[in-house]
PDB file of C-alpha atoms in Angstrom:
ATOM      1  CA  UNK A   1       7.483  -5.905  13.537  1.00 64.00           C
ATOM      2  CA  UNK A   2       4.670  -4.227  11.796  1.00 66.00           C
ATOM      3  CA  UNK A   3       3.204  -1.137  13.741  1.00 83.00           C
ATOM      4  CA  UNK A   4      -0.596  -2.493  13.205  1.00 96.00           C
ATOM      5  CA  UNK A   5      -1.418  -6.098  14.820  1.00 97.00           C
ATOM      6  CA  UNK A   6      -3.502  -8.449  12.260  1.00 98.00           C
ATOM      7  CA  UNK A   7      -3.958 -12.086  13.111  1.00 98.00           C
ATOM      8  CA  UNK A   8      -0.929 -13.868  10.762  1.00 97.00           C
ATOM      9  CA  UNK A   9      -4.150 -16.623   9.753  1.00 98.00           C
ATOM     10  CA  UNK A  10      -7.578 -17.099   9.456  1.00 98.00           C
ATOM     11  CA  UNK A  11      -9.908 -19.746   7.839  1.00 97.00           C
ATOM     12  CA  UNK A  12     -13.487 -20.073   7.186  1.00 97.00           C
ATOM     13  CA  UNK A  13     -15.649 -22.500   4.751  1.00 97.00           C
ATOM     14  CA  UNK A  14     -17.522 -21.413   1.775  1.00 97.00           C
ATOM     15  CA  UNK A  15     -20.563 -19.744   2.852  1.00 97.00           C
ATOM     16  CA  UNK A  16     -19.499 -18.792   6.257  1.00 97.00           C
ATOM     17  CA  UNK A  17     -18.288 -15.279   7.317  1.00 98.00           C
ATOM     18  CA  UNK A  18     -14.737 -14.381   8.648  1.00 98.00           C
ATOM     19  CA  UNK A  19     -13.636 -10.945  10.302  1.00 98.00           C
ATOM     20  CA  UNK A  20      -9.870  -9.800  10.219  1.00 98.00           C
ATOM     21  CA  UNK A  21      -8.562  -7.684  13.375  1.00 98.00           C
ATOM     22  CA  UNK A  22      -6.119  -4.744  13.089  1.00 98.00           C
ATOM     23  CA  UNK A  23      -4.937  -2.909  15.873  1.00 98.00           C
ATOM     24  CA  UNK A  24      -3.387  -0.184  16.427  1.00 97.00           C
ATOM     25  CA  UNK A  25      -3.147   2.849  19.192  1.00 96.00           C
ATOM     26  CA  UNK A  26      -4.910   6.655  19.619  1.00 95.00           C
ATOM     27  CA  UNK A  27      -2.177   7.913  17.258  1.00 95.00           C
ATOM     28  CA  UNK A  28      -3.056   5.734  13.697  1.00 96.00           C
ATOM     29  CA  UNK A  29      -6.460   3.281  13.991  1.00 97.00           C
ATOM     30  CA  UNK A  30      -7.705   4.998  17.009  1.00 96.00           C
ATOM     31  CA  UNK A  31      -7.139   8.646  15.705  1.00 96.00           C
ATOM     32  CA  UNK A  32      -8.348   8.978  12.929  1.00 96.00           C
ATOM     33  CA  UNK A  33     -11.039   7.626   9.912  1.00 96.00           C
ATOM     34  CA  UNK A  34      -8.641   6.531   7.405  1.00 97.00           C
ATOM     35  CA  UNK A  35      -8.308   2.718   7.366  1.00 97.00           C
ATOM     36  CA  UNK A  36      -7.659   0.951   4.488  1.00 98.00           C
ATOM     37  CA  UNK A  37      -7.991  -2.528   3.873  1.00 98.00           C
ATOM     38  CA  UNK A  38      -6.177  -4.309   0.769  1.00 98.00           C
ATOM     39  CA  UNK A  39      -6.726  -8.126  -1.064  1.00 98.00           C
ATOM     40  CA  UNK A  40      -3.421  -9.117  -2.246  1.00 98.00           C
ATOM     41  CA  UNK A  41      -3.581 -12.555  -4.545  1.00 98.00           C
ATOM     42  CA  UNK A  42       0.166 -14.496  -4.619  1.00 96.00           C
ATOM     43  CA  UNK A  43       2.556 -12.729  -7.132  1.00 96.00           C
ATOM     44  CA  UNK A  44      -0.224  -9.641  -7.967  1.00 97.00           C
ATOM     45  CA  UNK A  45      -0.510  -6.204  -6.656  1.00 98.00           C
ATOM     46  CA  UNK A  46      -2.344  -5.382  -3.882  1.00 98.00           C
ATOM     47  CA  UNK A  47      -6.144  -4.159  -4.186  1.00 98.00           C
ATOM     48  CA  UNK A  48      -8.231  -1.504  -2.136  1.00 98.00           C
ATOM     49  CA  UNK A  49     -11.358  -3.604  -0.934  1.00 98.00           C
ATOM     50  CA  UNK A  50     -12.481  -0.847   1.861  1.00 97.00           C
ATOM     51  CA  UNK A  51     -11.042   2.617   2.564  1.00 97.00           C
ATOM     52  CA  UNK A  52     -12.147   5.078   5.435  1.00 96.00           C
ATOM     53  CA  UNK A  53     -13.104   2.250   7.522  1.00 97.00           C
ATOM     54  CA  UNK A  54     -16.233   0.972   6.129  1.00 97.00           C
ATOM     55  CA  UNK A  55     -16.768   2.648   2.344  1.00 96.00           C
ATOM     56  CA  UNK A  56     -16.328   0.254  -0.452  1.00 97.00           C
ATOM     57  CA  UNK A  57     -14.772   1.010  -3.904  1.00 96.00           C
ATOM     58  CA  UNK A  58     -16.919   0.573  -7.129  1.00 95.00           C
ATOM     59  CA  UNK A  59     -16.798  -2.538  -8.139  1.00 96.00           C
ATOM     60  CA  UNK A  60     -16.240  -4.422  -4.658  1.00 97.00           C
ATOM     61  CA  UNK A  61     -18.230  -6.891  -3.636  1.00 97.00           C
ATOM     62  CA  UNK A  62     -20.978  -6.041  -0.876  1.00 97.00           C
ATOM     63  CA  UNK A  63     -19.608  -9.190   0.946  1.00 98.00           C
ATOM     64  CA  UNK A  64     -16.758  -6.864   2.225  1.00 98.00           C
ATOM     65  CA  UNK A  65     -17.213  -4.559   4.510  1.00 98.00           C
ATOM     66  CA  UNK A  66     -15.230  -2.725   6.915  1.00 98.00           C
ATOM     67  CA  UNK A  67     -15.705  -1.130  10.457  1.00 98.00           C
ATOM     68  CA  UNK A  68     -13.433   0.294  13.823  1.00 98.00           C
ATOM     69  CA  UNK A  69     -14.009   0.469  17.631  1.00 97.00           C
ATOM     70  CA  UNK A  70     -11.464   2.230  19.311  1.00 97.00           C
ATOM     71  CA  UNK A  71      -8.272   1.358  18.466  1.00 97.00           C
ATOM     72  CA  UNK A  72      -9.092  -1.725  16.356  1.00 98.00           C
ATOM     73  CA  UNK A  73     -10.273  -1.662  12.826  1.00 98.00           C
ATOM     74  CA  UNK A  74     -12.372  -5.032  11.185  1.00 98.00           C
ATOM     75  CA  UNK A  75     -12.937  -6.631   7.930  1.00 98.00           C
ATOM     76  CA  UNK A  76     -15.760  -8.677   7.446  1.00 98.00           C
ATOM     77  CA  UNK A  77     -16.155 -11.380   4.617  1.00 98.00           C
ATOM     78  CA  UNK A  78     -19.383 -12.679   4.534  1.00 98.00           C
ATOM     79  CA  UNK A  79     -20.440 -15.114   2.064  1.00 97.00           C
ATOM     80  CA  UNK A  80     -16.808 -16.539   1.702  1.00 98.00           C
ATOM     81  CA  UNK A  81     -15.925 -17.783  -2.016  1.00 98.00           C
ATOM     82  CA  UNK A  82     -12.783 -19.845  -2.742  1.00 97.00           C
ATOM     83  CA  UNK A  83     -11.887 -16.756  -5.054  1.00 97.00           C
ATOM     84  CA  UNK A  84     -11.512 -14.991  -1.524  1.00 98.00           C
ATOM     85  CA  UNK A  85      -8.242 -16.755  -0.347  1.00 98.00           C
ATOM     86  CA  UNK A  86      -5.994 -14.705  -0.328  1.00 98.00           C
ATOM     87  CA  UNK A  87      -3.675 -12.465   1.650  1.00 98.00           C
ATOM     88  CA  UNK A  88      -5.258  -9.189   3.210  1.00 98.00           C
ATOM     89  CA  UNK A  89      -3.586  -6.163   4.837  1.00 98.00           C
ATOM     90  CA  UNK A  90      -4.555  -3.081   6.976  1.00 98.00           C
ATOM     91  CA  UNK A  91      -3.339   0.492   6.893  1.00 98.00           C
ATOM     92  CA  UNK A  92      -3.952   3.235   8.646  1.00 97.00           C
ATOM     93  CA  UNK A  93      -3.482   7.084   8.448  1.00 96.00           C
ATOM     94  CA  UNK A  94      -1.061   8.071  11.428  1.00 96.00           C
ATOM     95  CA  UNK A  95      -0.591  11.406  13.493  1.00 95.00           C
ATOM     96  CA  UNK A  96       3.061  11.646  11.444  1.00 94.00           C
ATOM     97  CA  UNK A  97       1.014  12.085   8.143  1.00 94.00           C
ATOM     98  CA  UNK A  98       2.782   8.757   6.984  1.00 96.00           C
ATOM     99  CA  UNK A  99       0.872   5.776   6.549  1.00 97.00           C
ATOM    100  CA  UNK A 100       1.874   2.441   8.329  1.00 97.00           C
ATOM    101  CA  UNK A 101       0.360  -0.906   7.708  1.00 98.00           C
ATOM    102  CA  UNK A 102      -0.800  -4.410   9.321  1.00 98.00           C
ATOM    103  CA  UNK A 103       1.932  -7.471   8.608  1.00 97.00           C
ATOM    104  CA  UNK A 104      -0.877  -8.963   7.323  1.00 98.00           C
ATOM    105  CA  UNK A 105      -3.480 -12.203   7.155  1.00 98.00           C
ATOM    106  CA  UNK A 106      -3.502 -15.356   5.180  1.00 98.00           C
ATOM    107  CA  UNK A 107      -7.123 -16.006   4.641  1.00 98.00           C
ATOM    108  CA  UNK A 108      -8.156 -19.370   3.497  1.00 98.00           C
ATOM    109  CA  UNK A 109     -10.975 -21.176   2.320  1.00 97.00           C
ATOM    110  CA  UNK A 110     -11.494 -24.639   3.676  1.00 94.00           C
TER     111      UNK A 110
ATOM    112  CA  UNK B   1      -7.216   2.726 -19.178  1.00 96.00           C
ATOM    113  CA  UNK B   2      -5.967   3.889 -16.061  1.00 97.00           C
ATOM    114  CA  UNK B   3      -3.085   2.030 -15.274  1.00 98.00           C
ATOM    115  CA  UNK B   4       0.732   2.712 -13.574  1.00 98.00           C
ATOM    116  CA  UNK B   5       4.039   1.081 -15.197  1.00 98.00           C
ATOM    117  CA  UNK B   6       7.234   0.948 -12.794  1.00 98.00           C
ATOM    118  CA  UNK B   7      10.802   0.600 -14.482  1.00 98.00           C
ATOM    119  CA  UNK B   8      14.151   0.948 -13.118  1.00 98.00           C
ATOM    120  CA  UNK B   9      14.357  -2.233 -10.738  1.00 97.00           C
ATOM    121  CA  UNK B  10      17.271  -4.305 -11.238  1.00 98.00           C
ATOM    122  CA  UNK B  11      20.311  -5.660  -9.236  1.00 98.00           C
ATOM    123  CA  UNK B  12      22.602  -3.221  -7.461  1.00 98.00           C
ATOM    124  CA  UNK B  13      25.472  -3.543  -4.992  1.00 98.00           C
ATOM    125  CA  UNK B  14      25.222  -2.265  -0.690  1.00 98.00           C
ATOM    126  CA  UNK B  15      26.011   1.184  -0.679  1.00 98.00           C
ATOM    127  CA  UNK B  16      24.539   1.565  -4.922  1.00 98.00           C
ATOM    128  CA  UNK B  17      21.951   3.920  -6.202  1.00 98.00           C
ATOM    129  CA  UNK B  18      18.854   3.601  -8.352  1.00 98.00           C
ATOM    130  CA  UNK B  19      16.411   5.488  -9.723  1.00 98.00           C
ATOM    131  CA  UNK B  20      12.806   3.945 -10.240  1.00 98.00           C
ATOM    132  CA  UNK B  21      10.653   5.411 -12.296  1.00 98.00           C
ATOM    133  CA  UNK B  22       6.705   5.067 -12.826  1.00 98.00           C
ATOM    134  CA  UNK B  23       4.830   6.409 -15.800  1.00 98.00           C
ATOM    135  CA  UNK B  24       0.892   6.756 -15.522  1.00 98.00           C
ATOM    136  CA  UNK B  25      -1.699   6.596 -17.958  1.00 98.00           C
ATOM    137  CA  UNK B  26      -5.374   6.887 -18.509  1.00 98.00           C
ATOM    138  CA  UNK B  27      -5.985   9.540 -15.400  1.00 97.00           C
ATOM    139  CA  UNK B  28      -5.046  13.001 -14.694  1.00 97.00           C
ATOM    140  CA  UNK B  29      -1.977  12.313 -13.321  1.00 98.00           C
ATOM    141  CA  UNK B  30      -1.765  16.536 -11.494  1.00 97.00           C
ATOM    142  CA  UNK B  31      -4.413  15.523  -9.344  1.00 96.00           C
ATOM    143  CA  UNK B  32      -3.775  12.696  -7.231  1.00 97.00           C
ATOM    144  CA  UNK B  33      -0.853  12.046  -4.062  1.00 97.00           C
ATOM    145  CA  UNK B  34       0.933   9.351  -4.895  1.00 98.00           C
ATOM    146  CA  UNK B  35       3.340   6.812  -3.333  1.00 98.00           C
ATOM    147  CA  UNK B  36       5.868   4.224  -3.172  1.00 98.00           C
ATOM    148  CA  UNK B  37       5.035   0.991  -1.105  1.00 98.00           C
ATOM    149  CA  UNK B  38       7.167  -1.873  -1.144  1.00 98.00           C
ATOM    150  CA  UNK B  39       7.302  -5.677  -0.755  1.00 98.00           C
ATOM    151  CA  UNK B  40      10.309  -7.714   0.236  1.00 98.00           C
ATOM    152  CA  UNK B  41      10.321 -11.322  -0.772  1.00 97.00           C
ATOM    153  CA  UNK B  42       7.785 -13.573   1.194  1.00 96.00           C
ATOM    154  CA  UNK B  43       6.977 -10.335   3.852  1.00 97.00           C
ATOM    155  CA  UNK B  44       4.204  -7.911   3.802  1.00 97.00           C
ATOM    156  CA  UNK B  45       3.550  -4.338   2.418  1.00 98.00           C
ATOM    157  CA  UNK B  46       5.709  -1.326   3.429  1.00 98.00           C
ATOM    158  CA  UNK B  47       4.705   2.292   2.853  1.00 98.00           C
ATOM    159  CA  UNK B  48       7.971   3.952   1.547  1.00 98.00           C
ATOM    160  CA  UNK B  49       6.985   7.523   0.589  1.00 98.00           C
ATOM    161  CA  UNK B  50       4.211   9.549  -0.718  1.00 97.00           C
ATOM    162  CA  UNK B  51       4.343  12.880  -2.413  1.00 97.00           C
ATOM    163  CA  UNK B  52       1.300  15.597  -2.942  1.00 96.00           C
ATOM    164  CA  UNK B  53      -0.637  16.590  -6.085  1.00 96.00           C
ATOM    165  CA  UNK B  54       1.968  19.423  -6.363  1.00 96.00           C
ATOM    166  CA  UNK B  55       4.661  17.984  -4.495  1.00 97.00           C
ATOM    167  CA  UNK B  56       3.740  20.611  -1.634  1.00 97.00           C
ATOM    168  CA  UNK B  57       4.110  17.954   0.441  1.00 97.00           C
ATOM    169  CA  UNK B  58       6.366  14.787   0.963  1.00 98.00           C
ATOM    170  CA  UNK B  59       6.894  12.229   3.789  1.00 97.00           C
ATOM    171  CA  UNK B  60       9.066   9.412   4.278  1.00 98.00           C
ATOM    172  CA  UNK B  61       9.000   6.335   6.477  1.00 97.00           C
ATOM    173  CA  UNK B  62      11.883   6.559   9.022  1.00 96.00           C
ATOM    174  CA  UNK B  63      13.678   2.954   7.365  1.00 97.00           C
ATOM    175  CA  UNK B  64      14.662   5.890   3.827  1.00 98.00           C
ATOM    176  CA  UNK B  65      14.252   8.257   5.612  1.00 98.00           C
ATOM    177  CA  UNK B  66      17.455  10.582   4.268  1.00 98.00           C
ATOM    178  CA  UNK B  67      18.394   8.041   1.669  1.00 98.00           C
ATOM    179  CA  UNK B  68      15.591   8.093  -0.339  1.00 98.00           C
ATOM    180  CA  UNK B  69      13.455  10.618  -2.508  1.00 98.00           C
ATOM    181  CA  UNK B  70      10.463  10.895  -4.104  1.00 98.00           C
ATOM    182  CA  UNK B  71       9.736  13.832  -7.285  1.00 98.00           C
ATOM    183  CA  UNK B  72       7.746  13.558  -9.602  1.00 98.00           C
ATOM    184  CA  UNK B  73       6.631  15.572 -13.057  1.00 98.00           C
ATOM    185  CA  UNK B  74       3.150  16.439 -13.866  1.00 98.00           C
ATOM    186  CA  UNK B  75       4.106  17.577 -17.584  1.00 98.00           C
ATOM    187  CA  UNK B  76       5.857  13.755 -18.074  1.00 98.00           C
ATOM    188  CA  UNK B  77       2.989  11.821 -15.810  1.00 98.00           C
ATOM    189  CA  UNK B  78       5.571  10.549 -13.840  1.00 98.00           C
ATOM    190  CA  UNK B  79       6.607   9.470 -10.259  1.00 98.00           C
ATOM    191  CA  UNK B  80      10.146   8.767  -9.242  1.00 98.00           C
ATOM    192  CA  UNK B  81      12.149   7.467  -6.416  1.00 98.00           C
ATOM    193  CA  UNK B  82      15.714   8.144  -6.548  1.00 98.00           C
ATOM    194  CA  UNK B  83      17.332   5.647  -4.110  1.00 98.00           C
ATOM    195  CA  UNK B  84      21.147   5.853  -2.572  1.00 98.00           C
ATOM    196  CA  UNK B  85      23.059   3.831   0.027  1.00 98.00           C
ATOM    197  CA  UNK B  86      21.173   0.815  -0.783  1.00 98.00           C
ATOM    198  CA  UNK B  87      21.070  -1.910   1.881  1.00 98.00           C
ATOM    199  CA  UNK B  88      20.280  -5.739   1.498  1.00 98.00           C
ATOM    200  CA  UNK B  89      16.931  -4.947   3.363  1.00 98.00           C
ATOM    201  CA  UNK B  90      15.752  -2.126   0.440  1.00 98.00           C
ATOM    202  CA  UNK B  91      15.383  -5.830  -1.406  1.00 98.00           C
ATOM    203  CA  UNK B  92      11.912  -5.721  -2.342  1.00 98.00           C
ATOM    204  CA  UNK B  93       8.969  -5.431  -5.190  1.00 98.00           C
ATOM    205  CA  UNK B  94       8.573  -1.489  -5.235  1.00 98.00           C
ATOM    206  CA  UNK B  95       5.085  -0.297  -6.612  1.00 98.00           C
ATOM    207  CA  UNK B  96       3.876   3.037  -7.338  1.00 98.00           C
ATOM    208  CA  UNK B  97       0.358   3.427  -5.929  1.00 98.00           C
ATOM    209  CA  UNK B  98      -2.270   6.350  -6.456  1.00 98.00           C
ATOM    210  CA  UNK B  99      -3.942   7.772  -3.592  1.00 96.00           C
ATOM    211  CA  UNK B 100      -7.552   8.035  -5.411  1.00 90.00           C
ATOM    212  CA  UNK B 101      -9.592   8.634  -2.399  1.00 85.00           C
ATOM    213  CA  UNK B 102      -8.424  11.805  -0.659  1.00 83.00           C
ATOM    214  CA  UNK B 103      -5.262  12.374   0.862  1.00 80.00           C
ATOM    215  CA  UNK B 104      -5.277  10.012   3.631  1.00 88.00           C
ATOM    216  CA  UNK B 105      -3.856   6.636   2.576  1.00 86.00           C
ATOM    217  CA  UNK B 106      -6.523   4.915   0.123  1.00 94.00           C
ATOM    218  CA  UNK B 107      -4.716   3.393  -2.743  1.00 97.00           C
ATOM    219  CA  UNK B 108      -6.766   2.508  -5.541  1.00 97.00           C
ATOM    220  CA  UNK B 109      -4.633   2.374  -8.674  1.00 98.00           C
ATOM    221  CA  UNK B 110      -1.612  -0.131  -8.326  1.00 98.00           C
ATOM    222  CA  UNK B 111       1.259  -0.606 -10.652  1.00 98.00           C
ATOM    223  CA  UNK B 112       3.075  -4.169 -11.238  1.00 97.00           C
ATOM    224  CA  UNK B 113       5.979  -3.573  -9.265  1.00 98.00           C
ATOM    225  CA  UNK B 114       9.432  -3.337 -10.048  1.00 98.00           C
ATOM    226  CA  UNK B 115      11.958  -5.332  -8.444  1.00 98.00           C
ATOM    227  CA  UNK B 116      14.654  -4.142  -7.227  1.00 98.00           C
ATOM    228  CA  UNK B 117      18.022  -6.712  -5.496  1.00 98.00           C
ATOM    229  CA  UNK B 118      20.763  -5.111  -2.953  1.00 98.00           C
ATOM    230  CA  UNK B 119      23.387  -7.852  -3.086  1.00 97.00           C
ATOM    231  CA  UNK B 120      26.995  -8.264  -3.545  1.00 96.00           C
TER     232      UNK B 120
END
């Protein structure tokens, strides 16, 4: 059992915008600013798509972006492509200094 | 171009040792944290370890916690993680992974991933 919460599946239809949950508690998510959020394609390496909750990494899409209330942390897709489907994870900083993250969501374009 | 190559993966028996290794390229290697994360087959990502710029500072998830470690050698541009009392659930895809946006957990720079098989 992963120590953040994401939904295992979500689903959305080109052109329409999803948002991806992770939650956590006060001592990861809720804590602290440092939630990452990763694009994994099947059989590739993970990619950073949003780190410290909302920045984006050159080269990302503006269609991501990233944001946190409380002890839950969001990705937003907006715009969604077929290219998007994909598998996405969380992670968060946690009051340990080690890093823990979601167990993941399938995302996929209808 | 920036880029991280794991080796070392392979098949090994419960209670084995192995040694992965990941060479980096393109970056200046002295200045970032880096870590371990792995994948085992059909699950999600798992932060293993992660090491400091100068190896001041090193933390391990509580599942290798004691059986694994993590070095590494600025003059080489290398990471390491030296593994012992291998169990059937250390079966994963291990990739190196650079921290390139402050110490807290942002991993920009991903390697392939080396596999690595606990079975008898």
């Amino acid at each position: 059992q992963s120590a953040l919460t994401q939904p295992a599946s979500v689903s959305g239809s080109p052109g329409q915008s999803i948002t991806i949950s992770c939650t956590g508690t006060s001592s990861d998510v809720g804590g602290y600013n440092y939630v990452s959020w990763y694009q994994q394609h099947p059989g590739k390496a993970p990619k950073l798509m949003i780190y410290d909750v909302s920045n984006r990494p050159s080269g990302v899409s503006n269609r991501f972006s990233g944001s946190k209330s409380g002890n839950t942390a969001s990705l937003t897709i907006s715009g969604l492509q077929a290219e998007d489907e994909a598998d996405y994870y969380c992670s968060s900083y946690t009051s340990s200094s080690t890093l823990e993250f979601g167990g993941g969501t399938k995302l996929t374009v209808l | 171009e920036v880029q991280l190559v794991e080796s070392g993966g392979g098949l090994v028996k419960p209670g084995g040792s192995l040694r992965l290794s990941c060479a980096a390229s393109g970056f200046t290697f002295s200045s970032y944290s880096m870590n371990w994360v792995r994948q085992a087959p059909g699950k999600g990502l798992e932060w293993v370890s992660s090491i400091s710029s100068s190896s001041s500072y090193i933390y391990y998830a509580d599942s290798v916690k004691g059986r694994f470690t993590i070095s590494r050698d600025n003059a080489k541009n290398s990471l390491y993680l030296q593994m012992n009392s291998l169990r059937a659930e250390d079966t994963a895809v291990y990739y190196c992974a650079r921290e390139g946006h402050g110490d807290h957990g942002a991993f920009d720079i991903w390697g392939q991933g080396t596999m690595v098989t606990v079975s008898s």
